[in-house]
């Protein structure tokens, strides 16, 4: 089973992708995670992407496609994957279709997570991430036991630069301008499954399972 997760920033794509990965044994491919890793590793691609990410803009297609291509070429991909954060515009959707066709891979479902703006802003502005293991927390919805310290690995928690107010506003604009149109693109392909993502993660996950199974 190959799945694409679609939806605004803060809809919970990353969280749901992890739950889907565990439940169905699929690979989780997050282009945001791949980009953040490139930055942390100090690669050339990472340094080219950094400024776009911090402002909440989309990173140029060629850079993201390069990372995705590498990931899709790894053995084991035939077990199935969840694509989280790609495609984000029409050009990327076309590139993805062409790339998968070459590998004889088909996208089975596109899960569209719908969430309202006040909820999105509350989730993103309160999100904290472990520098070490990337575990997500939230200052009120899911705080760590010790302030600023990861429960799992004792790493330091930080706020992603693109989770600051100005960048959040921009990410929402970018989503409406470049990404939202993909809902129709996949609806026309008969692959779109819509889920209300305004609730806590376990409830949203139940909704996902209901439409999938
Ligand atoms: P995410 O972790 O999916 O919220 O992505 C964080 C940031 O990484 C986005 O705001 C973009 O700057 C960048 N990014 C992630 N995926 C893509 C993509 N498919 N195309 C362009 N930029 C991306």
PDB file of C-alpha atoms and ligand atoms in Angstrom:
ATOM      1  CA  UNK A   1       0.000   0.000   0.000  1.00  0.00           C
ATOM      2  CA  UNK A   2       1.376   3.395  -0.998  1.00  0.00           C
ATOM      3  CA  UNK A   3      -0.135   6.490   0.570  1.00  0.00           C
ATOM      4  CA  UNK A   4       0.242  10.240   0.077  1.00  0.00           C
ATOM      5  CA  UNK A   5      -0.696  12.500   3.000  1.00  0.00           C
ATOM      6  CA  UNK A   6      -2.116  15.835   1.994  1.00  0.00           C
ATOM      7  CA  UNK A   7      -3.240  18.738   4.167  1.00  0.00           C
ATOM      8  CA  UNK A   8      -2.207  22.085   5.614  1.00  0.00           C
ATOM      9  CA  UNK A   9       0.783  22.487   7.923  1.00  0.00           C
ATOM     10  CA  UNK A  10      -0.334  21.543  11.421  1.00  0.00           C
ATOM     11  CA  UNK A  11      -2.971  19.062  10.234  1.00  0.00           C
ATOM     12  CA  UNK A  12      -0.934  16.316  11.911  1.00  0.00           C
ATOM     13  CA  UNK A  13       0.555  14.652   8.830  1.00  0.00           C
ATOM     14  CA  UNK A  14       3.790  13.714  10.616  1.00  0.00           C
ATOM     15  CA  UNK A  15       1.992  12.291  13.646  1.00  0.00           C
ATOM     16  CA  UNK A  16      -0.478  10.294  11.551  1.00  0.00           C
ATOM     17  CA  UNK A  17       2.326   9.074   9.281  1.00  0.00           C
ATOM     18  CA  UNK A  18       4.130   7.606  12.302  1.00  0.00           C
ATOM     19  CA  UNK A  19       0.937   5.867  13.474  1.00  0.00           C
ATOM     20  CA  UNK A  20       0.309   4.506   9.957  1.00  0.00           C
ATOM     21  CA  UNK A  21       3.922   3.336   9.752  1.00  0.00           C
ATOM     22  CA  UNK A  22       3.581   1.348  12.966  1.00  0.00           C
ATOM     23  CA  UNK A  23       0.134  -0.041  12.185  1.00  0.00           C
ATOM     24  CA  UNK A  24       0.695  -1.071   8.564  1.00  0.00           C
ATOM     25  CA  UNK A  25       4.485  -1.554   8.574  1.00  0.00           C
ATOM     26  CA  UNK A  26       5.022   1.053   5.860  1.00  0.00           C
ATOM     27  CA  UNK A  27       7.965   3.349   5.276  1.00  0.00           C
ATOM     28  CA  UNK A  28       7.523   6.949   6.346  1.00  0.00           C
ATOM     29  CA  UNK A  29       9.086   9.357   3.892  1.00  0.00           C
ATOM     30  CA  UNK A  30       8.910  12.981   5.051  1.00  0.00           C
ATOM     31  CA  UNK A  31      10.541  15.507   2.757  1.00  0.00           C
ATOM     32  CA  UNK A  32      10.567  17.999   5.651  1.00  0.00           C
ATOM     33  CA  UNK A  33      12.565  15.508   7.771  1.00  0.00           C
ATOM     34  CA  UNK A  34      14.931  14.788   4.871  1.00  0.00           C
ATOM     35  CA  UNK A  35      15.539  18.513   4.413  1.00  0.00           C
ATOM     36  CA  UNK A  36      16.070  19.132   8.137  1.00  0.00           C
ATOM     37  CA  UNK A  37      18.537  16.228   8.224  1.00  0.00           C
ATOM     38  CA  UNK A  38      20.440  17.725   5.281  1.00  0.00           C
ATOM     39  CA  UNK A  39      20.676  20.998   7.192  1.00  0.00           C
ATOM     40  CA  UNK A  40      21.808  19.266  10.396  1.00  0.00           C
ATOM     41  CA  UNK A  41      24.410  17.273   8.424  1.00  0.00           C
ATOM     42  CA  UNK A  42      25.717  20.504   6.899  1.00  0.00           C
ATOM     43  CA  UNK A  43      25.326  19.355   3.275  1.00  0.00           C
ATOM     44  CA  UNK A  44      25.376  21.765   0.338  1.00  0.00           C
ATOM     45  CA  UNK A  45      21.742  20.959  -0.387  1.00  0.00           C
ATOM     46  CA  UNK A  46      20.885  21.649   3.240  1.00  0.00           C
ATOM     47  CA  UNK A  47      22.528  25.059   3.175  1.00  0.00           C
ATOM     48  CA  UNK A  48      20.645  25.903  -0.048  1.00  0.00           C
ATOM     49  CA  UNK A  49      17.335  24.853   1.519  1.00  0.00           C
ATOM     50  CA  UNK A  50      17.746  26.435   4.961  1.00  0.00           C
ATOM     51  CA  UNK A  51      16.616  29.986   4.203  1.00  0.00           C
ATOM     52  CA  UNK A  52      13.455  28.857   2.379  1.00  0.00           C
ATOM     53  CA  UNK A  53      12.441  26.583   5.245  1.00  0.00           C
ATOM     54  CA  UNK A  54      13.010  29.172   7.949  1.00  0.00           C
ATOM     55  CA  UNK A  55      10.784  31.673   6.132  1.00  0.00           C
ATOM     56  CA  UNK A  56       8.091  29.088   5.537  1.00  0.00           C
ATOM     57  CA  UNK A  57       8.576  29.116   1.764  1.00  0.00           C
ATOM     58  CA  UNK A  58       8.773  26.033  -0.402  1.00  0.00           C
ATOM     59  CA  UNK A  59      12.274  24.791  -1.150  1.00  0.00           C
ATOM     60  CA  UNK A  60      12.984  24.728  -4.925  1.00  0.00           C
ATOM     61  CA  UNK A  61      11.565  21.601  -6.554  1.00  0.00           C
ATOM     62  CA  UNK A  62      14.920  20.331  -7.875  1.00  0.00           C
ATOM     63  CA  UNK A  63      16.408  20.119  -4.356  1.00  0.00           C
ATOM     64  CA  UNK A  64      13.461  18.274  -2.833  1.00  0.00           C
ATOM     65  CA  UNK A  65      13.173  15.947  -5.824  1.00  0.00           C
ATOM     66  CA  UNK A  66      16.864  15.050  -5.495  1.00  0.00           C
ATOM     67  CA  UNK A  67      16.340  13.963  -1.877  1.00  0.00           C
ATOM     68  CA  UNK A  68      13.153  12.064  -2.663  1.00  0.00           C
ATOM     69  CA  UNK A  69      14.732  10.238  -5.594  1.00  0.00           C
ATOM     70  CA  UNK A  70      17.544   9.001  -3.344  1.00  0.00           C
ATOM     71  CA  UNK A  71      15.030   7.779  -0.786  1.00  0.00           C
ATOM     72  CA  UNK A  72      12.798   6.012  -3.300  1.00  0.00           C
ATOM     73  CA  UNK A  73      15.822   4.248  -4.762  1.00  0.00           C
ATOM     74  CA  UNK A  74      16.590   2.506  -1.447  1.00  0.00           C
ATOM     75  CA  UNK A  75      15.803  -1.215  -1.176  1.00  0.00           C
ATOM     76  CA  UNK A  76      12.626  -2.123   0.695  1.00  0.00           C
ATOM     77  CA  UNK A  77      10.463   0.554  -0.858  1.00  0.00           C
ATOM     78  CA  UNK A  78       8.293  -2.167  -2.416  1.00  0.00           C
ATOM     79  CA  UNK A  79       6.863  -2.873   1.071  1.00  0.00           C
ATOM     80  CA  UNK A  80       4.885   0.332   0.689  1.00  0.00           C
ATOM     81  CA  UNK A  81       5.297   3.893   1.882  1.00  0.00           C
ATOM     82  CA  UNK A  82       3.615   6.952   3.299  1.00  0.00           C
ATOM     83  CA  UNK A  83       4.678  10.126   1.589  1.00  0.00           C
ATOM     84  CA  UNK A  84       4.404  13.063   3.989  1.00  0.00           C
ATOM     85  CA  UNK A  85       4.969  16.571   2.637  1.00  0.00           C
ATOM     86  CA  UNK A  86       5.339  15.710  -1.043  1.00  0.00           C
ATOM     87  CA  UNK A  87       3.957  16.728  -3.501  1.00  0.00           C
ATOM     88  CA  UNK A  88       3.369  20.348  -2.550  1.00  0.00           C
ATOM     89  CA  UNK A  89       2.592  21.853  -5.954  1.00  0.00           C
ATOM     90  CA  UNK A  90       1.403  20.813  -9.426  1.00  0.00           C
ATOM     91  CA  UNK A  91       4.921  20.414 -10.799  1.00  0.00           C
ATOM     92  CA  UNK A  92       5.890  18.053  -7.964  1.00  0.00           C
ATOM     93  CA  UNK A  93       2.721  15.999  -8.469  1.00  0.00           C
ATOM     94  CA  UNK A  94       3.659  15.517 -12.141  1.00  0.00           C
ATOM     95  CA  UNK A  95       7.264  14.648 -11.250  1.00  0.00           C
ATOM     96  CA  UNK A  96       6.064  12.127  -8.659  1.00  0.00           C
ATOM     97  CA  UNK A  97       3.725  10.416 -11.130  1.00  0.00           C
ATOM     98  CA  UNK A  98       6.558  10.131 -13.665  1.00  0.00           C
ATOM     99  CA  UNK A  99       9.079   8.908 -11.084  1.00  0.00           C
ATOM    100  CA  UNK A 100       6.758   6.220  -9.721  1.00  0.00           C
ATOM    101  CA  UNK A 101       5.713   5.097 -13.200  1.00  0.00           C
ATOM    102  CA  UNK A 102       9.368   4.384 -14.000  1.00  0.00           C
ATOM    103  CA  UNK A 103       9.563   2.165 -10.896  1.00  0.00           C
ATOM    104  CA  UNK A 104       6.153   0.570 -11.655  1.00  0.00           C
ATOM    105  CA  UNK A 105       4.817   1.912  -8.340  1.00  0.00           C
ATOM    106  CA  UNK A 106       1.236   3.165  -7.932  1.00  0.00           C
ATOM    107  CA  UNK A 107      -0.179   5.541  -5.315  1.00  0.00           C
ATOM    108  CA  UNK A 108      -3.203   3.768  -3.844  1.00  0.00           C
ATOM    109  CA  UNK A 109      -4.670   6.437  -1.571  1.00  0.00           C
ATOM    110  CA  UNK A 110      -4.287  10.121  -0.930  1.00  0.00           C
ATOM    111  CA  UNK A 111      -5.410  10.907   2.610  1.00  0.00           C
ATOM    112  CA  UNK A 112      -6.523  14.498   2.899  1.00  0.00           C
ATOM    113  CA  UNK A 113      -6.317  15.729   6.506  1.00  0.00           C
ATOM    114  CA  UNK A 114      -8.568  18.726   6.947  1.00  0.00           C
ATOM    115  CA  UNK A 115      -8.058  21.052   9.935  1.00  0.00           C
ATOM    116  CA  UNK A 116      -9.311  24.542  10.828  1.00  0.00           C
ATOM    117  CA  UNK A 117      -6.954  27.505  11.015  1.00  0.00           C
ATOM    118  CA  UNK A 118      -7.235  28.258  14.792  1.00  0.00           C
ATOM    119  CA  UNK A 119      -6.385  24.616  15.547  1.00  0.00           C
ATOM    120  CA  UNK A 120      -3.482  24.659  13.091  1.00  0.00           C
ATOM    121  CA  UNK A 121      -2.018  27.807  14.663  1.00  0.00           C
ATOM    122  CA  UNK A 122      -2.427  26.469  18.213  1.00  0.00           C
ATOM    123  CA  UNK A 123      -0.702  23.192  17.259  1.00  0.00           C
ATOM    124  CA  UNK A 124       2.203  24.731  15.365  1.00  0.00           C
ATOM    125  CA  UNK A 125       2.983  27.598  17.731  1.00  0.00           C
ATOM    126  CA  UNK A 126       3.108  25.219  20.721  1.00  0.00           C
ATOM    127  CA  UNK A 127       5.068  22.450  19.033  1.00  0.00           C
ATOM    128  CA  UNK A 128       8.492  21.556  20.412  1.00  0.00           C
ATOM    129  CA  UNK A 129      10.831  19.017  18.835  1.00  0.00           C
ATOM    130  CA  UNK A 130      13.707  17.004  20.276  1.00  0.00           C
ATOM    131  CA  UNK A 131      16.991  18.055  18.655  1.00  0.00           C
ATOM    132  CA  UNK A 132      18.315  14.559  19.061  1.00  0.00           C
ATOM    133  CA  UNK A 133      15.518  12.076  18.199  1.00  0.00           C
ATOM    134  CA  UNK A 134      12.976  14.428  16.527  1.00  0.00           C
ATOM    135  CA  UNK A 135      10.164  13.356  18.892  1.00  0.00           C
ATOM    136  CA  UNK A 136       7.357  15.943  18.862  1.00  0.00           C
ATOM    137  CA  UNK A 137       5.858  17.561  21.964  1.00  0.00           C
ATOM    138  CA  UNK A 138       3.402  20.364  22.571  1.00  0.00           C
ATOM    139  CA  UNK A 139       3.653  22.906  25.390  1.00  0.00           C
ATOM    140  CA  UNK A 140       0.058  22.276  26.508  1.00  0.00           C
ATOM    141  CA  UNK A 141      -1.379  19.337  24.511  1.00  0.00           C
ATOM    142  CA  UNK A 142       1.584  17.006  25.079  1.00  0.00           C
ATOM    143  CA  UNK A 143       4.276  18.486  27.351  1.00  0.00           C
ATOM    144  CA  UNK A 144       7.449  16.620  28.203  1.00  0.00           C
ATOM    145  CA  UNK A 145       7.836  15.539  31.843  1.00  0.00           C
ATOM    146  CA  UNK A 146      10.853  17.815  32.398  1.00  0.00           C
ATOM    147  CA  UNK A 147      10.563  21.258  30.873  1.00  0.00           C
ATOM    148  CA  UNK A 148      12.628  21.490  27.662  1.00  0.00           C
ATOM    149  CA  UNK A 149      13.949  17.905  27.884  1.00  0.00           C
ATOM    150  CA  UNK A 150      12.908  14.916  25.769  1.00  0.00           C
ATOM    151  CA  UNK A 151      11.265  12.066  27.745  1.00  0.00           C
ATOM    152  CA  UNK A 152      12.705   9.448  25.392  1.00  0.00           C
ATOM    153  CA  UNK A 153      16.366  10.417  25.004  1.00  0.00           C
ATOM    154  CA  UNK A 154      16.920  13.458  27.302  1.00  0.00           C
ATOM    155  CA  UNK A 155      17.764  15.567  24.238  1.00  0.00           C
ATOM    156  CA  UNK A 156      17.028  19.298  24.231  1.00  0.00           C
ATOM    157  CA  UNK A 157      13.653  20.440  22.914  1.00  0.00           C
ATOM    158  CA  UNK A 158      13.526  23.387  20.527  1.00  0.00           C
ATOM    159  CA  UNK A 159      10.996  25.354  18.524  1.00  0.00           C
ATOM    160  CA  UNK A 160      11.374  24.906  14.768  1.00  0.00           C
ATOM    161  CA  UNK A 161      12.173  28.318  13.223  1.00  0.00           C
ATOM    162  CA  UNK A 162       9.247  27.802  10.831  1.00  0.00           C
ATOM    163  CA  UNK A 163       6.878  27.308  13.787  1.00  0.00           C
ATOM    164  CA  UNK A 164       7.286  30.998  14.737  1.00  0.00           C
ATOM    165  CA  UNK A 165       4.291  33.246  14.068  1.00  0.00           C
ATOM    166  CA  UNK A 166       5.480  34.986  10.875  1.00  0.00           C
ATOM    167  CA  UNK A 167       6.602  31.745   9.264  1.00  0.00           C
ATOM    168  CA  UNK A 168       3.348  29.982  10.207  1.00  0.00           C
ATOM    169  CA  UNK A 169       1.336  32.719   8.486  1.00  0.00           C
ATOM    170  CA  UNK A 170       3.477  32.359   5.385  1.00  0.00           C
ATOM    171  CA  UNK A 171       3.233  28.563   5.375  1.00  0.00           C
ATOM    172  CA  UNK A 172      -0.556  28.808   5.444  1.00  0.00           C
ATOM    173  CA  UNK A 173      -0.526  31.245   2.507  1.00  0.00           C
ATOM    174  CA  UNK A 174       1.850  29.000   0.582  1.00  0.00           C
ATOM    175  CA  UNK A 175      -0.403  26.017   1.280  1.00  0.00           C
ATOM    176  CA  UNK A 176      -3.481  27.802  -0.073  1.00  0.00           C
ATOM    177  CA  UNK A 177      -1.610  29.143  -3.106  1.00  0.00           C
ATOM    178  CA  UNK A 178       0.465  26.118  -4.155  1.00  0.00           C
ATOM    179  CA  UNK A 179      -0.686  22.938  -2.451  1.00  0.00           C
ATOM    180  CA  UNK A 180      -4.434  22.960  -1.854  1.00  0.00           C
ATOM    181  CA  UNK A 181      -5.197  22.545  -5.564  1.00  0.00           C
ATOM    182  CA  UNK A 182      -3.747  19.034  -5.359  1.00  0.00           C
ATOM    183  CA  UNK A 183      -6.924  17.962  -3.579  1.00  0.00           C
ATOM    184  CA  UNK A 184      -8.738  18.262  -6.920  1.00  0.00           C
ATOM    185  CA  UNK A 185      -5.847  16.674  -8.794  1.00  0.00           C
ATOM    186  CA  UNK A 186      -6.155  13.502  -6.710  1.00  0.00           C
ATOM    187  CA  UNK A 187      -9.953  13.655  -6.518  1.00  0.00           C
ATOM    188  CA  UNK A 188      -9.993  13.418 -10.322  1.00  0.00           C
ATOM    189  CA  UNK A 189      -7.748  10.358 -10.080  1.00  0.00           C
ATOM    190  CA  UNK A 190     -10.294   8.774  -7.701  1.00  0.00           C
ATOM    191  CA  UNK A 191      -7.688   8.424  -4.943  1.00  0.00           C
ATOM    192  CA  UNK A 192      -8.760  11.053  -2.440  1.00  0.00           C
ATOM    193  CA  UNK A 193     -10.018  10.078   1.015  1.00  0.00           C
ATOM    194  CA  UNK A 194     -10.973  12.971   3.283  1.00  0.00           C
ATOM    195  CA  UNK A 195     -10.576  12.856   7.075  1.00  0.00           C
ATOM    196  CA  UNK A 196     -11.473  15.431   9.716  1.00  0.00           C
ATOM    197  CA  UNK A 197      -8.166  16.193  11.496  1.00  0.00           C
ATOM    198  CA  UNK A 198      -9.462  18.687  14.057  1.00  0.00           C
ATOM    199  CA  UNK A 199      -9.320  16.131  16.880  1.00  0.00           C
ATOM    200  CA  UNK A 200      -6.616  14.552  19.025  1.00  0.00           C
ATOM    201  CA  UNK A 201      -4.253  12.199  17.201  1.00  0.00           C
ATOM    202  CA  UNK A 202      -5.813   8.850  18.290  1.00  0.00           C
ATOM    203  CA  UNK A 203      -9.281   9.972  17.157  1.00  0.00           C
ATOM    204  CA  UNK A 204      -7.954  11.184  13.799  1.00  0.00           C
ATOM    205  CA  UNK A 205      -6.106   7.895  13.399  1.00  0.00           C
ATOM    206  CA  UNK A 206      -9.346   5.966  13.997  1.00  0.00           C
ATOM    207  CA  UNK A 207     -10.873   8.072  11.207  1.00  0.00           C
ATOM    208  CA  UNK A 208      -7.979   7.199   8.897  1.00  0.00           C
ATOM    209  CA  UNK A 209      -8.313   3.483   9.600  1.00  0.00           C
ATOM    210  CA  UNK A 210     -12.044   3.683   8.963  1.00  0.00           C
ATOM    211  CA  UNK A 211     -11.595   5.117   5.470  1.00  0.00           C
ATOM    212  CA  UNK A 212      -8.705   2.781   4.641  1.00  0.00           C
ATOM    213  CA  UNK A 213      -9.992  -0.581   5.873  1.00  0.00           C
TER     214      UNK A 213
HETATM  215  P1  LIG B   1       7.170  19.903   6.824  1.00  0.00           P
HETATM  216  O1  LIG B   1       8.062  19.213   7.787  1.00  0.00           O
HETATM  217  O2  LIG B   1       6.493  18.975   5.846  1.00  0.00           O
HETATM  218  O3  LIG B   1       6.212  20.857   7.496  1.00  0.00           O
HETATM  219  O4  LIG B   1       8.113  20.823   5.906  1.00  0.00           O
HETATM  220  C1  LIG B   1       8.875  21.857   6.469  1.00  0.00           C
HETATM  221  C2  LIG B   1       9.385  22.744   5.371  1.00  0.00           C
HETATM  222  O5  LIG B   1      10.251  21.998   4.495  1.00  0.00           O
HETATM  223  C3  LIG B   1       8.329  23.344   4.458  1.00  0.00           C
HETATM  224  O6  LIG B   1       7.718  24.496   4.999  1.00  0.00           O
HETATM  225  C4  LIG B   1       9.168  23.662   3.227  1.00  0.00           C
HETATM  226  O7  LIG B   1       9.961  24.786   3.423  1.00  0.00           O
HETATM  227  C5  LIG B   1      10.097  22.452   3.162  1.00  0.00           C
HETATM  228  N1  LIG B   1       9.502  21.360   2.361  1.00  0.00           N
HETATM  229  C6  LIG B   1       9.107  20.141   2.807  1.00  0.00           C
HETATM  230  N2  LIG B   1       8.613  19.416   1.802  1.00  0.00           N
HETATM  231  C7  LIG B   1       8.704  20.187   0.687  1.00  0.00           C
HETATM  232  C8  LIG B   1       8.342  20.013  -0.661  1.00  0.00           C
HETATM  233  N3  LIG B   1       7.765  18.885  -1.086  1.00  0.00           N
HETATM  234  N4  LIG B   1       8.602  21.024  -1.529  1.00  0.00           N
HETATM  235  C9  LIG B   1       9.178  22.159  -1.122  1.00  0.00           C
HETATM  236  N5  LIG B   1       9.523  22.398   0.138  1.00  0.00           N
HETATM  237  C10 LIG B   1       9.285  21.429   1.053  1.00  0.00           C
END
